[in-house]
């Protein structure tokens, strides 16, 4: 079954589901809203009501009137002139996410495109025929959507079943005709914030899964480093008001329950180092940021972000040509999420350093075989330190970059899409850091000197790693193991925790702003490892239904 855009906007989890490969459909209500908005544009054209990008130029040319006979040319030329992206193209998931968010925006019924335009995008998406979209060169959103729209008119390039083909060839293979764009359609296709909202939804899905893994990998390191379980005492953590902190504390208690290793060292230290005893505080803070970011992204998906917006009735059409396409709030949210994930990853590297340092670990130096011929995880920690430094550079706020474009007409820029792109990069870097910690923690179990059992959950995690990679003995390139561990973290959910009901629900925010628990969305259940996601999330008549297998 498909993700259906009906009378309720998509939320971030649904956009992420489409990004992961689910099909997208427009309900009859959504199609009616799109068609009704088109009637408004036709009335604006017929009556000669001045409307930005409909019968005027764009940017600094907003006061140049465009005649009815030139409006098709204007729409086509907007795509041609705005398709200025550079660099490597977006991945398939990123492209699908942007396309899903664009269709969601049109379905609000205030853009003024024809149904044929929305249907063309949906057809490309559901055939997994994805436009080639260069990742860089945007201060906001324009170039990415322009490259997507090119394929709709038979221009640009697309990938179909791994083959790079022209936009015209892509349409031919799908039995589609190139569109001839009418008034406003060129501007509608490149305008608004779907680019950043799509990428932001993907960032949320990846960050949520990463945080679930990071909690579990941290529990392995904590056990190997013989931490004091008092750090996760429920009554103590409850004194600090943070849903994320208390959630992480519960997850750590569940993951480390019945640990013989930790039982053997109770009371041996008054305090553990901060990278161990502040796991709930740092991971929890990141989860609180994740919740706040989800709220912003859902609000953005529920908002009309075109410029101009068409409204009113065919008898009295209205045009709002102001600034709803500016993505200040989502740019700030992406910067915040990026910083939060960078901090979590930085602390993971500190735990990794403790695992490989014999001065504090109580384990063989660098988790290597005895003797001076083996380096073990010595240099893998260098890699993690390098990625932490890269994240620190990337975490500088894109939303403050500023700049001036279009002959002083656009003299304040929020850089929302670049903020989302660097958040995605930070999340990937963080996943690689946590993957190295995961390997080191598994190696530490192999070398533990305490003759006591692991916690059942951490033992299951260790076994899962060992099914993928054996104990490391400097007998193969460690980079291959690191890559395998990263793919595990990026592509799979961690094993479900025992007694998840005792941990408490994860706070999230639905598209209408109401607080919901984690089980309300399939993506959260799957990311938490509590269920295996089936093929769809459907939204019909304003009600979300998660299909779970």
Short mmCIF file of N, CA and C in Angstrom, two decimals, residues 53-164:
data_model
loop_
_atom_site.label_atom_id
_atom_site.label_comp_id
_atom_site.label_asym_id
_atom_site.label_seq_id
_atom_site.Cartn_x
_atom_site.Cartn_y
_atom_site.Cartn_z
N UNK A 53 5.67 36.27 -10.94
CA UNK A 53 6.00 35.01 -11.58
C UNK A 53 4.90 34.42 -12.44
N UNK A 54 3.72 35.04 -12.42
CA UNK A 54 2.63 34.61 -13.30
C UNK A 54 2.64 35.49 -14.54
N UNK A 55 2.55 36.79 -14.32
CA UNK A 55 2.61 37.73 -15.44
C UNK A 55 3.66 38.82 -15.20
N UNK A 56 4.65 38.49 -14.33
CA UNK A 56 5.82 39.35 -14.16
C UNK A 56 7.08 38.47 -14.20
N UNK A 57 8.21 39.13 -14.30
CA UNK A 57 9.45 38.41 -14.15
C UNK A 57 9.66 38.01 -12.70
N UNK A 58 10.80 37.38 -12.41
CA UNK A 58 11.07 36.90 -11.06
C UNK A 58 12.32 37.57 -10.50
N UNK A 59 12.49 37.48 -9.18
CA UNK A 59 13.62 38.10 -8.51
C UNK A 59 13.59 39.60 -8.70
N UNK A 60 14.72 40.17 -9.09
CA UNK A 60 14.80 41.61 -9.30
C UNK A 60 13.99 42.06 -10.51
N UNK A 61 13.49 41.11 -11.31
CA UNK A 61 12.66 41.45 -12.47
C UNK A 61 11.17 41.39 -12.15
N UNK A 62 10.84 41.49 -10.86
CA UNK A 62 9.45 41.30 -10.43
C UNK A 62 8.51 42.40 -10.93
N UNK A 63 9.05 43.53 -11.35
CA UNK A 63 8.19 44.62 -11.84
C UNK A 63 8.11 44.67 -13.35
N UNK A 64 8.74 43.70 -14.02
CA UNK A 64 8.66 43.62 -15.47
C UNK A 64 7.45 42.79 -15.86
N UNK A 65 6.49 43.38 -16.54
CA UNK A 65 5.25 42.69 -16.89
C UNK A 65 5.49 41.75 -18.08
N UNK A 66 4.94 40.56 -17.98
CA UNK A 66 5.07 39.53 -19.02
C UNK A 66 3.69 39.34 -19.66
N UNK A 67 3.62 39.45 -20.97
CA UNK A 67 2.33 39.34 -21.67
C UNK A 67 1.82 37.90 -21.64
N UNK A 68 0.50 37.71 -21.84
CA UNK A 68 -0.04 36.34 -21.86
C UNK A 68 0.66 35.43 -22.86
N UNK A 69 1.06 35.97 -23.99
CA UNK A 69 1.72 35.15 -24.98
C UNK A 69 3.13 34.70 -24.58
N UNK A 70 3.69 35.34 -23.57
CA UNK A 70 5.04 35.00 -23.13
C UNK A 70 5.08 34.15 -21.87
N UNK A 71 3.93 33.85 -21.32
CA UNK A 71 3.91 33.20 -20.00
C UNK A 71 4.37 31.75 -20.06
N UNK A 72 4.08 31.05 -21.14
CA UNK A 72 4.64 29.68 -21.29
C UNK A 72 6.16 29.75 -21.37
N UNK A 73 6.65 30.70 -22.13
CA UNK A 73 8.10 30.85 -22.27
C UNK A 73 8.73 31.17 -20.91
N UNK A 74 8.09 32.04 -20.15
CA UNK A 74 8.61 32.37 -18.82
C UNK A 74 8.71 31.12 -17.96
N UNK A 75 7.68 30.29 -17.93
CA UNK A 75 7.71 29.08 -17.10
C UNK A 75 8.84 28.16 -17.51
N UNK A 76 9.00 27.95 -18.80
CA UNK A 76 10.08 27.07 -19.26
C UNK A 76 11.45 27.68 -18.96
N UNK A 77 11.58 28.97 -19.20
CA UNK A 77 12.87 29.61 -19.00
C UNK A 77 13.28 29.64 -17.54
N UNK A 78 12.31 29.70 -16.64
CA UNK A 78 12.63 29.66 -15.22
C UNK A 78 13.37 28.35 -14.89
N UNK A 79 12.88 27.25 -15.43
CA UNK A 79 13.55 25.97 -15.18
C UNK A 79 14.96 25.97 -15.76
N UNK A 80 15.08 26.46 -16.99
CA UNK A 80 16.39 26.44 -17.64
C UNK A 80 17.40 27.30 -16.89
N UNK A 81 17.00 28.48 -16.50
CA UNK A 81 17.94 29.40 -15.86
C UNK A 81 18.21 29.06 -14.41
N UNK A 82 17.29 28.35 -13.77
CA UNK A 82 17.47 27.99 -12.36
C UNK A 82 18.15 26.64 -12.16
N UNK A 83 18.34 25.89 -13.23
CA UNK A 83 19.00 24.58 -13.13
C UNK A 83 20.52 24.80 -13.15
N UNK A 84 21.05 25.24 -12.02
CA UNK A 84 22.45 25.65 -11.93
C UNK A 84 23.20 24.86 -10.87
N UNK A 85 22.70 23.69 -10.49
CA UNK A 85 23.36 22.90 -9.47
C UNK A 85 24.70 22.37 -9.94
N UNK A 86 25.59 22.15 -8.99
CA UNK A 86 26.93 21.64 -9.29
C UNK A 86 27.25 20.49 -8.34
N UNK A 87 28.28 19.74 -8.70
CA UNK A 87 28.77 18.69 -7.81
C UNK A 87 28.06 17.37 -8.03
N UNK A 88 28.40 16.42 -7.17
CA UNK A 88 27.81 15.08 -7.24
C UNK A 88 26.30 15.16 -7.00
N UNK A 89 25.54 14.29 -7.66
CA UNK A 89 24.08 14.34 -7.49
C UNK A 89 23.63 13.80 -6.13
N UNK A 90 22.45 14.22 -5.73
CA UNK A 90 21.82 13.66 -4.54
C UNK A 90 21.62 12.16 -4.71
N UNK A 91 21.58 11.43 -3.60
CA UNK A 91 21.27 10.02 -3.64
C UNK A 91 19.80 9.79 -3.95
N UNK A 92 19.46 8.54 -4.19
CA UNK A 92 18.08 8.20 -4.53
C UNK A 92 17.13 8.57 -3.41
N UNK A 93 17.47 8.25 -2.16
CA UNK A 93 16.57 8.56 -1.05
C UNK A 93 16.36 10.05 -0.91
N UNK A 94 17.44 10.83 -1.06
CA UNK A 94 17.32 12.28 -0.94
C UNK A 94 16.42 12.84 -2.04
N UNK A 95 16.59 12.35 -3.27
CA UNK A 95 15.78 12.84 -4.38
C UNK A 95 14.32 12.48 -4.18
N UNK A 96 14.05 11.26 -3.75
CA UNK A 96 12.67 10.84 -3.51
C UNK A 96 12.03 11.69 -2.41
N UNK A 97 12.80 11.98 -1.37
CA UNK A 97 12.25 12.78 -0.27
C UNK A 97 11.85 14.18 -0.75
N UNK A 98 12.69 14.80 -1.57
CA UNK A 98 12.39 16.13 -2.09
C UNK A 98 11.15 16.08 -2.97
N UNK A 99 11.04 15.08 -3.83
CA UNK A 99 9.88 14.97 -4.72
C UNK A 99 8.60 14.75 -3.92
N UNK A 100 8.66 13.92 -2.88
CA UNK A 100 7.48 13.69 -2.05
C UNK A 100 7.03 14.96 -1.37
N UNK A 101 7.99 15.74 -0.85
CA UNK A 101 7.64 16.99 -0.17
C UNK A 101 7.06 18.00 -1.16
N UNK A 102 7.55 17.99 -2.40
CA UNK A 102 7.01 18.90 -3.41
C UNK A 102 5.55 18.56 -3.72
N UNK A 103 5.26 17.29 -3.92
CA UNK A 103 3.87 16.88 -4.18
C UNK A 103 3.00 17.23 -2.99
N UNK A 104 3.50 17.02 -1.79
CA UNK A 104 2.75 17.40 -0.59
C UNK A 104 2.41 18.88 -0.61
N UNK A 105 3.35 19.72 -1.02
CA UNK A 105 3.12 21.16 -1.05
C UNK A 105 2.05 21.53 -2.07
N UNK A 106 2.10 20.92 -3.25
CA UNK A 106 1.10 21.20 -4.27
C UNK A 106 -0.30 20.78 -3.80
N UNK A 107 -0.36 19.71 -3.01
CA UNK A 107 -1.65 19.18 -2.56
C UNK A 107 -2.34 20.07 -1.55
N UNK A 108 -1.65 21.06 -1.02
CA UNK A 108 -2.34 22.04 -0.17
C UNK A 108 -3.39 22.81 -0.95
N UNK A 109 -3.19 22.96 -2.27
CA UNK A 109 -4.17 23.65 -3.09
C UNK A 109 -3.97 25.15 -3.17
N UNK A 110 -2.73 25.61 -3.10
CA UNK A 110 -2.47 27.05 -3.20
C UNK A 110 -1.32 27.35 -4.16
N UNK A 111 -0.90 26.35 -4.96
CA UNK A 111 0.21 26.56 -5.87
C UNK A 111 -0.25 27.00 -7.25
N UNK A 112 -1.30 26.38 -7.75
CA UNK A 112 -1.83 26.78 -9.04
C UNK A 112 -1.29 26.01 -10.23
N UNK A 113 -0.66 24.86 -9.99
CA UNK A 113 -0.23 24.01 -11.10
C UNK A 113 -1.41 23.18 -11.60
N UNK A 114 -1.30 22.66 -12.80
CA UNK A 114 -2.31 21.72 -13.29
C UNK A 114 -2.07 20.34 -12.67
N UNK A 115 -3.12 19.54 -12.66
CA UNK A 115 -3.00 18.17 -12.15
C UNK A 115 -1.96 17.39 -12.93
N UNK A 116 -1.82 17.68 -14.22
CA UNK A 116 -0.87 16.95 -15.03
C UNK A 116 0.56 17.08 -14.50
N UNK A 117 0.87 18.24 -13.93
CA UNK A 117 2.21 18.46 -13.41
C UNK A 117 2.45 17.59 -12.18
N UNK A 118 1.49 17.61 -11.25
CA UNK A 118 1.62 16.77 -10.05
C UNK A 118 1.67 15.29 -10.42
N UNK A 119 0.82 14.89 -11.37
CA UNK A 119 0.80 13.49 -11.79
C UNK A 119 2.13 13.07 -12.43
N UNK A 120 2.77 13.98 -13.16
CA UNK A 120 4.06 13.66 -13.77
C UNK A 120 5.11 13.37 -12.69
N UNK A 121 5.14 14.20 -11.66
CA UNK A 121 6.08 13.98 -10.57
C UNK A 121 5.80 12.66 -9.85
N UNK A 122 4.52 12.38 -9.59
CA UNK A 122 4.16 11.14 -8.91
C UNK A 122 4.53 9.93 -9.76
N UNK A 123 4.31 10.02 -11.06
CA UNK A 123 4.65 8.90 -11.96
C UNK A 123 6.14 8.63 -11.95
N UNK A 124 6.95 9.68 -12.01
CA UNK A 124 8.40 9.50 -11.96
C UNK A 124 8.82 8.87 -10.63
N UNK A 125 8.24 9.37 -9.56
CA UNK A 125 8.58 8.87 -8.22
C UNK A 125 8.24 7.40 -8.08
N UNK A 126 7.04 7.03 -8.49
CA UNK A 126 6.59 5.65 -8.28
C UNK A 126 7.24 4.66 -9.24
N UNK A 127 7.77 5.16 -10.36
CA UNK A 127 8.54 4.30 -11.26
C UNK A 127 10.00 4.24 -10.84
N UNK A 128 10.35 4.96 -9.78
CA UNK A 128 11.74 5.08 -9.32
C UNK A 128 12.64 5.57 -10.45
N UNK A 129 12.08 6.46 -11.27
CA UNK A 129 12.82 7.13 -12.33
C UNK A 129 13.17 8.51 -11.78
N UNK A 130 14.39 8.67 -11.31
CA UNK A 130 14.72 9.81 -10.47
C UNK A 130 15.59 10.81 -11.21
N UNK A 131 15.16 12.07 -11.24
CA UNK A 131 15.98 13.10 -11.87
C UNK A 131 17.35 13.20 -11.22
N UNK A 132 18.32 13.57 -12.04
CA UNK A 132 19.67 13.78 -11.54
C UNK A 132 19.74 15.21 -10.99
N UNK A 133 20.02 15.32 -9.69
CA UNK A 133 19.95 16.60 -9.01
C UNK A 133 21.30 16.91 -8.37
N UNK A 134 22.09 17.79 -8.96
CA UNK A 134 23.36 18.15 -8.32
C UNK A 134 23.11 18.71 -6.92
N UNK A 135 23.95 18.31 -5.99
CA UNK A 135 23.68 18.59 -4.57
C UNK A 135 23.96 20.02 -4.17
N UNK A 136 24.85 20.71 -4.87
CA UNK A 136 25.33 21.99 -4.36
C UNK A 136 25.00 23.13 -5.32
N UNK A 137 25.09 24.35 -4.77
CA UNK A 137 24.85 25.54 -5.57
C UNK A 137 23.60 26.29 -5.20
N UNK A 138 22.96 25.91 -4.10
CA UNK A 138 21.72 26.58 -3.70
C UNK A 138 21.93 27.34 -2.41
N UNK A 139 21.40 28.57 -2.36
CA UNK A 139 21.36 29.30 -1.09
C UNK A 139 20.01 29.09 -0.41
N UNK A 140 19.09 28.46 -1.12
CA UNK A 140 17.76 28.22 -0.55
C UNK A 140 17.19 26.90 -1.00
N UNK A 141 16.67 26.85 -2.25
CA UNK A 141 15.95 25.66 -2.68
C UNK A 141 15.82 25.58 -4.20
N UNK A 142 16.13 26.66 -4.91
CA UNK A 142 15.73 26.78 -6.31
C UNK A 142 16.35 25.75 -7.24
N UNK A 143 17.67 25.57 -7.17
CA UNK A 143 18.34 24.75 -8.18
C UNK A 143 17.94 23.28 -8.09
N UNK A 144 17.75 22.77 -6.89
CA UNK A 144 17.40 21.35 -6.75
C UNK A 144 16.07 21.04 -7.43
N UNK A 145 15.06 21.86 -7.13
CA UNK A 145 13.75 21.61 -7.74
C UNK A 145 13.77 21.86 -9.24
N UNK A 146 14.60 22.80 -9.70
CA UNK A 146 14.68 23.04 -11.14
C UNK A 146 15.18 21.81 -11.87
N UNK A 147 16.19 21.15 -11.32
CA UNK A 147 16.72 19.94 -11.97
C UNK A 147 15.69 18.81 -11.96
N UNK A 148 14.90 18.72 -10.90
CA UNK A 148 13.82 17.72 -10.87
C UNK A 148 12.79 18.04 -11.94
N UNK A 149 12.39 19.31 -12.02
CA UNK A 149 11.34 19.71 -12.97
C UNK A 149 11.79 19.56 -14.42
N UNK A 150 13.10 19.67 -14.68
CA UNK A 150 13.57 19.53 -16.06
C UNK A 150 13.10 18.22 -16.68
N UNK A 151 13.16 17.16 -15.92
CA UNK A 151 12.79 15.84 -16.46
C UNK A 151 11.31 15.83 -16.83
N UNK A 152 10.48 16.56 -16.10
CA UNK A 152 9.05 16.61 -16.40
C UNK A 152 8.78 17.20 -17.78
N UNK A 153 9.68 18.06 -18.26
CA UNK A 153 9.48 18.67 -19.59
C UNK A 153 10.39 18.02 -20.64
N UNK A 154 11.02 16.89 -20.28
CA UNK A 154 11.84 16.16 -21.24
C UNK A 154 13.25 16.66 -21.36
N UNK A 155 13.72 17.43 -20.38
CA UNK A 155 15.08 17.93 -20.38
C UNK A 155 15.85 17.28 -19.23
N UNK A 156 17.11 17.66 -19.07
CA UNK A 156 17.91 17.16 -17.96
C UNK A 156 18.20 15.68 -18.09
N UNK A 157 18.52 15.06 -16.96
CA UNK A 157 18.89 13.65 -16.92
C UNK A 157 18.18 12.96 -15.76
N UNK A 158 18.02 11.66 -15.92
CA UNK A 158 17.39 10.85 -14.86
C UNK A 158 18.11 9.52 -14.79
N UNK A 159 17.86 8.81 -13.69
CA UNK A 159 18.37 7.44 -13.54
C UNK A 159 17.19 6.49 -13.43
N UNK A 160 17.19 5.51 -14.30
CA UNK A 160 16.13 4.50 -14.31
C UNK A 160 16.80 3.13 -14.29
N UNK A 161 16.54 2.39 -13.22
CA UNK A 161 17.15 1.07 -13.03
C UNK A 161 18.67 1.11 -13.21
N UNK A 162 19.27 2.15 -12.62
CA UNK A 162 20.72 2.27 -12.62
C UNK A 162 21.32 2.89 -13.85
N UNK A 163 20.51 3.15 -14.87
CA UNK A 163 21.02 3.71 -16.12
C UNK A 163 20.76 5.21 -16.18
N UNK A 164 21.79 5.98 -16.55
CA UNK A 164 21.64 7.42 -16.72
C UNK A 164 21.15 7.70 -18.13
#
